Tab-separated table of C-alpha atoms in Angstrom:
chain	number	residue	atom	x	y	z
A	1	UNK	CA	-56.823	-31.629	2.212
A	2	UNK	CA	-55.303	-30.936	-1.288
A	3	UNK	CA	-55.454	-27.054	-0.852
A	4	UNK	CA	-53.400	-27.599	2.234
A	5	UNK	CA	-50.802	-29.587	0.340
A	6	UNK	CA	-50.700	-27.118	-2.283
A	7	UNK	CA	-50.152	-24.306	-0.149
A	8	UNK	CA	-47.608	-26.107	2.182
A	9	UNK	CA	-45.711	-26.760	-1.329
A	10	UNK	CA	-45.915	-22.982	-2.020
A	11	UNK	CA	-45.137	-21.727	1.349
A	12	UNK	CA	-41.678	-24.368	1.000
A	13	UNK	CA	-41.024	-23.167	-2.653
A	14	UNK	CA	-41.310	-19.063	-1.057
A	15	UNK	CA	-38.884	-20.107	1.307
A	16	UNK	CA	-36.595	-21.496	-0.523
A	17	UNK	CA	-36.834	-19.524	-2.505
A	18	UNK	CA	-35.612	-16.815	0.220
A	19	UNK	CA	-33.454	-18.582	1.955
A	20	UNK	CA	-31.480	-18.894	-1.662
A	21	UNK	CA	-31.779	-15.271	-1.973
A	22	UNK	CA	-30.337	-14.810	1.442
A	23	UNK	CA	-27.547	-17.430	1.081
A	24	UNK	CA	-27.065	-15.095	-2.344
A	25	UNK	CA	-26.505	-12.085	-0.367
A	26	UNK	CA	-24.434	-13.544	2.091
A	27	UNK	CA	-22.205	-15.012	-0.594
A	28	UNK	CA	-21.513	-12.137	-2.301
A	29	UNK	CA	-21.010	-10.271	1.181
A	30	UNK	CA	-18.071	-12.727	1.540
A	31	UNK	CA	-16.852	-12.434	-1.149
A	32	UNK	CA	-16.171	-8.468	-1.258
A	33	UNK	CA	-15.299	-8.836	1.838
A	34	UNK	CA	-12.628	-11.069	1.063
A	35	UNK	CA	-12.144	-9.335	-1.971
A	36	UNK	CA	-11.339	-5.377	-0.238
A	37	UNK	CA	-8.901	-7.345	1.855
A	38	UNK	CA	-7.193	-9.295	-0.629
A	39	UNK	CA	-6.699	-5.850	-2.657
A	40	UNK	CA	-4.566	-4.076	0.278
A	41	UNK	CA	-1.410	-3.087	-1.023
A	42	UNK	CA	2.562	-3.586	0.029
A	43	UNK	CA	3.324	-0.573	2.325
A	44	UNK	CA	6.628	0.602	3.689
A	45	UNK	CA	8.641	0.439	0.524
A	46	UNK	CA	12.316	1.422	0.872
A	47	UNK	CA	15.669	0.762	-0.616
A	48	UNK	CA	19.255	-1.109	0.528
A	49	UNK	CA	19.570	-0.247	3.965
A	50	UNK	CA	16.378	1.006	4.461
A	51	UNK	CA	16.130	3.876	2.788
A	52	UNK	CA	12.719	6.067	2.482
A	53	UNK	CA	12.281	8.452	-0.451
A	54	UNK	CA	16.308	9.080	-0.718
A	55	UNK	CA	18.205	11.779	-2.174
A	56	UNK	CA	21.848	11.867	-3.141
A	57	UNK	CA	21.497	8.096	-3.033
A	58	UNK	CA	24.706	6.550	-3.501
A	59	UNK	CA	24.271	2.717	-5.504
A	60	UNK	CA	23.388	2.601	-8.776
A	61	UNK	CA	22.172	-1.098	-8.416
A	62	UNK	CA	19.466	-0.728	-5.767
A	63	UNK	CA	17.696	-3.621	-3.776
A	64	UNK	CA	14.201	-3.719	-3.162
A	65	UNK	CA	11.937	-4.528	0.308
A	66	UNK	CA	8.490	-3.776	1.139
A	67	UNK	CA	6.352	-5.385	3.870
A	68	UNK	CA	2.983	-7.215	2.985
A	69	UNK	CA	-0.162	-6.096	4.819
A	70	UNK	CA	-1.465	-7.137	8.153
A	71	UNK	CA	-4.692	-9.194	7.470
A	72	UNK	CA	-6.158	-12.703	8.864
A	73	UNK	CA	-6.819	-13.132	5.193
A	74	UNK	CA	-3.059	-12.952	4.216
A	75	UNK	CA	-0.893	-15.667	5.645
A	76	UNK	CA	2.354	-14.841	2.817
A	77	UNK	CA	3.242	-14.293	-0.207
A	78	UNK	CA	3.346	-16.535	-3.246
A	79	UNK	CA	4.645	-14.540	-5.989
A	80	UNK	CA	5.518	-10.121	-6.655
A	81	UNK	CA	5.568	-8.130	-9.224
A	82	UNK	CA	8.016	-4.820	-9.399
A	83	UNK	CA	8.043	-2.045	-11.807
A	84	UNK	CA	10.788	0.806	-12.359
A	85	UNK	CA	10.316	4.343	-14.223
A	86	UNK	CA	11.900	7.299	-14.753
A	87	UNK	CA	8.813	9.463	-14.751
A	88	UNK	CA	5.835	8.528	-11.723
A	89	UNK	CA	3.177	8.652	-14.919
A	90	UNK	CA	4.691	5.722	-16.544
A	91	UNK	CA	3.497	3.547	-13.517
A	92	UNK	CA	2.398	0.619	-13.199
A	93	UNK	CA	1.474	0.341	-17.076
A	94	UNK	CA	4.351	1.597	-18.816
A	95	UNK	CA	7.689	1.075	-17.158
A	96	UNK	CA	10.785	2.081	-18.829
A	97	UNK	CA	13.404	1.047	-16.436
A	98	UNK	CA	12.629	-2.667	-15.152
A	99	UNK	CA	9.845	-4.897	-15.380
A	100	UNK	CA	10.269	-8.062	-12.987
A	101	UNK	CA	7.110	-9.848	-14.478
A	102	UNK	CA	5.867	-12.190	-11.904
A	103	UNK	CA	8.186	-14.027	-9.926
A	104	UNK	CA	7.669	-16.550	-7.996
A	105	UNK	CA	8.742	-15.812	-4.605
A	106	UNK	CA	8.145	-15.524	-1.133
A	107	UNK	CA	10.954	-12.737	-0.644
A	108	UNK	CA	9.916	-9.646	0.640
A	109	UNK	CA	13.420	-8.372	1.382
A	110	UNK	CA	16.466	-7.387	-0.523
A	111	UNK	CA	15.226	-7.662	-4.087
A	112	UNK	CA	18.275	-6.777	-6.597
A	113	UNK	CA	17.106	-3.840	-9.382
A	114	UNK	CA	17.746	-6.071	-12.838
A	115	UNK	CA	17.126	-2.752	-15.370
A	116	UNK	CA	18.647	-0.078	-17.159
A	117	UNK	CA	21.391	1.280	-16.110
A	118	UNK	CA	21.060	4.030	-13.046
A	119	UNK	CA	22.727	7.062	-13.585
A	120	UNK	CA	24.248	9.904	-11.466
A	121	UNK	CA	21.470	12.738	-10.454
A	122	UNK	CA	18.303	10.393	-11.779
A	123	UNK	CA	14.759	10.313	-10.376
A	124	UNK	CA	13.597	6.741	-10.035
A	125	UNK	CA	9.873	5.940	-9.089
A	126	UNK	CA	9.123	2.161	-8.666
A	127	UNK	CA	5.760	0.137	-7.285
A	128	UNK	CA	5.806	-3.320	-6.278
A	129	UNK	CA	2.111	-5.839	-6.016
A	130	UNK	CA	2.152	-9.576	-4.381
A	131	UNK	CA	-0.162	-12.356	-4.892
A	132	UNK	CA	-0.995	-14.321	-1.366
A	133	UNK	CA	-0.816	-17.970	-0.724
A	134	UNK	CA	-3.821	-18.601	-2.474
A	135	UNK	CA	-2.641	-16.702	-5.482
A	136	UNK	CA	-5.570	-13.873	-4.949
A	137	UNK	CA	-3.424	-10.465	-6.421
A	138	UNK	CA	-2.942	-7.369	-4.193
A	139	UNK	CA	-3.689	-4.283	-6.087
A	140	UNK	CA	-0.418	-1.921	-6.925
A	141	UNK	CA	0.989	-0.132	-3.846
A	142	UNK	CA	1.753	3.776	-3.892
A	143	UNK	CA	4.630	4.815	-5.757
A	144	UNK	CA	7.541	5.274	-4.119
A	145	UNK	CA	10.861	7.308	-5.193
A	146	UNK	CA	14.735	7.785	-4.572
A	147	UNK	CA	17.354	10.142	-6.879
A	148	UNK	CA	20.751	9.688	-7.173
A	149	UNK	CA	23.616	11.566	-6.373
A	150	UNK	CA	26.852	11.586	-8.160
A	151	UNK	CA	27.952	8.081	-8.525
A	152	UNK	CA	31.579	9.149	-9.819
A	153	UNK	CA	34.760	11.181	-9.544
A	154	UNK	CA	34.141	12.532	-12.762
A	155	UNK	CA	30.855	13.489	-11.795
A	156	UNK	CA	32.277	16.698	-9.621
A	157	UNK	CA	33.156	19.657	-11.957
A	158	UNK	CA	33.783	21.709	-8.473
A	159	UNK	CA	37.079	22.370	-6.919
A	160	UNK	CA	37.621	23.172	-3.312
A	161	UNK	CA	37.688	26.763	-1.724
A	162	UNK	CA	38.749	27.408	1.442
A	163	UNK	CA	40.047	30.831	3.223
A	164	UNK	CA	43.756	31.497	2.977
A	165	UNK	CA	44.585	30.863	6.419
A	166	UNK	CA	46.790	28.288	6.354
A	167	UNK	CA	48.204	28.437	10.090
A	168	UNK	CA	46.179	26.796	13.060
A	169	UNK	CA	45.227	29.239	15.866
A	170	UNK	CA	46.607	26.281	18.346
A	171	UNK	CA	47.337	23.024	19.090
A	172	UNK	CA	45.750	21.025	21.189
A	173	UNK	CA	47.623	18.839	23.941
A	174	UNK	CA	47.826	15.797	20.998
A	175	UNK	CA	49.846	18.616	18.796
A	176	UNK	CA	46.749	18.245	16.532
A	177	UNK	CA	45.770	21.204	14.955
A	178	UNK	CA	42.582	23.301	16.087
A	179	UNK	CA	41.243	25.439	13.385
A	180	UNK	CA	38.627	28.173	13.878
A	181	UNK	CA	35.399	27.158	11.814
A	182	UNK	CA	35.419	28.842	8.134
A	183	UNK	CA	32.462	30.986	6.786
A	184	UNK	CA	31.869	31.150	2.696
A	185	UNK	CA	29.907	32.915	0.754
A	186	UNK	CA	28.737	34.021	-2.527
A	187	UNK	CA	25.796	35.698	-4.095
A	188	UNK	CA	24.238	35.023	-8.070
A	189	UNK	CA	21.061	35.633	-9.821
A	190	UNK	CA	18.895	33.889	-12.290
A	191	UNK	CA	17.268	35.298	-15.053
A	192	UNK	CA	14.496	32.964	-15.196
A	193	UNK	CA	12.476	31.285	-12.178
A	194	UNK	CA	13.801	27.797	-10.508
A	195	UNK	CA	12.112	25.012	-10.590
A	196	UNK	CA	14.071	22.463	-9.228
A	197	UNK	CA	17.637	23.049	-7.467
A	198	UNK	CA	20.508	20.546	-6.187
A	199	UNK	CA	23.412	21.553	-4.127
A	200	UNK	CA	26.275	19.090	-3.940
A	201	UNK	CA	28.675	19.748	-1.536
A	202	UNK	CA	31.331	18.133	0.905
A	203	UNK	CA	34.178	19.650	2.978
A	204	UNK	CA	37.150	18.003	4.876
A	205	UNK	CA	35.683	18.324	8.206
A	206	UNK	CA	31.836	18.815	8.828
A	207	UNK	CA	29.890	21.880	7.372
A	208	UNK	CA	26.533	23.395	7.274
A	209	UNK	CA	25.104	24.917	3.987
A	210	UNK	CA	22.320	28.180	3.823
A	211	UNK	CA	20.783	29.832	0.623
A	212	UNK	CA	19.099	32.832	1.457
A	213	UNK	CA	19.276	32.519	4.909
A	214	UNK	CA	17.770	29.277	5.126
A	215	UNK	CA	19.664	26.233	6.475
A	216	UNK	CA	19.698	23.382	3.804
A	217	UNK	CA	18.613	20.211	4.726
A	218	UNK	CA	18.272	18.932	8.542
A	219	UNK	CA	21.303	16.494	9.253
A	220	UNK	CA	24.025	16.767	11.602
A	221	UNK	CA	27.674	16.715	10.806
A	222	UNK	CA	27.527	16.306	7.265
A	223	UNK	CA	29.027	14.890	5.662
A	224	UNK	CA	30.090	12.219	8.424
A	225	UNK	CA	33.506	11.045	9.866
A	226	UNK	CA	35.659	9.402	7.784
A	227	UNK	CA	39.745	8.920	6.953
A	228	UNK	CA	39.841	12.364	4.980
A	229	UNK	CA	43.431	11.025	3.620
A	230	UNK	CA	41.411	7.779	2.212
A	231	UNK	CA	37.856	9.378	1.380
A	232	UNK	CA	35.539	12.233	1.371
A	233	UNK	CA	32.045	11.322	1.585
């Protein structure tokens, strides 16, 4: 009868002794489950009006949005994090535009750039990381970008060119001029290869650009309607 006790208590002690292991397992299991889910990044980072990866942007004084992941495990956000740089290898350690720190905040939407100052024709990389409602931290999302165009009047060191041809061909029954579509063109060369090329250019009407042949860019009426006696965009 006591060798039967003894061995019941050793059979209960291996199985708890299991069962602890297996609770141990399962633990952990949760808890990197959990864990891979809590580390999904912001996605869908833009600028102002929505703007992905923009070039020639226009405000020197961005805002920020990005839009939280779509997870069970994520109800909102508590607080954010959002770093600026000039180069994409200074991010996320070494920012040397704008540093938010942590802020407290459920916004997600419309977050005002508070760094340096922006300047015309600079490359600006920037990252942003939440922590949820119950303050578990995303990791860093993928770095996204936007350059700026010329910000100024003084910026332009161009002057306008146009064929002397200063009579319409008609008018039209509004007496408003029609004028036949203009075609301009000169050649250079470089001495050394080109790494990186910008092309600024407007025109008091619409216009379409080529270098080498090849059409720059893939928008339509550029540079857009506007009062050409007030503006030129």
């Amino acid at each position: 009868m006591e060798i039967k006790v003894t061995m019941n208590k050793r059979l209960a002690f291996i199985l708890s002794v299991i069962i602890a292991f297996m609770l141990t397992l399962q633990a952990c299991s949760d808890v990197n489950t959990t864990a891979s889910k809590k580390s999904m990044p912001p996605f869908d980072l833009v600028i102002n009006e929505g703007f992905s990866d923009a070039l020639g942007f226009y405000d020197s004084t961005p805002n920020f949005s990005w839009k939280l992941p779509v997870s069970r495990d994520v109800l909102s956000q508590s607080q954010y994090q959002i770093v600026v740089a000039s180069q994409a290898e200074l991010l996320p350690n070494t920012p040397d535009l704008w540093d938010s720190a942590i802020v407290p905040s459920g916004e997600t939407t419309f977050i005002n750039y508070e760094g340096k100052t922006l300047s015309s024709r600079q490359a600006v990389y920037w990252q942003v990381k939440f922590w949820d409602e119950q303050k578990n931290e995303s990791s860093w999302s993928e770095i996204a970008k936007f350059e700026l165009g010329l910000l100024s009047n003084s910026d332009w060191s161009a002057n306008w060119i146009e064929i002397d041809n200063p009579e319409p061909i008609a008018l039209n029954e509004y007496k408003t001029p029609i004028h036949i579509p203009q075609h301009l063109r000169t050649e250079f060369t470089t001495v050394q290869s080109i790494k990186k090329a910008r092309l600024y250019i407007t025109a008091k009407g619409i216009f379409e650009a080529f270098i080498n042949g090849q059409r720059v860019g893939s928008d339509i009426l550029t540079p857009g309607y506007t009062p050409y006696k007030k503006r030129i965009e």
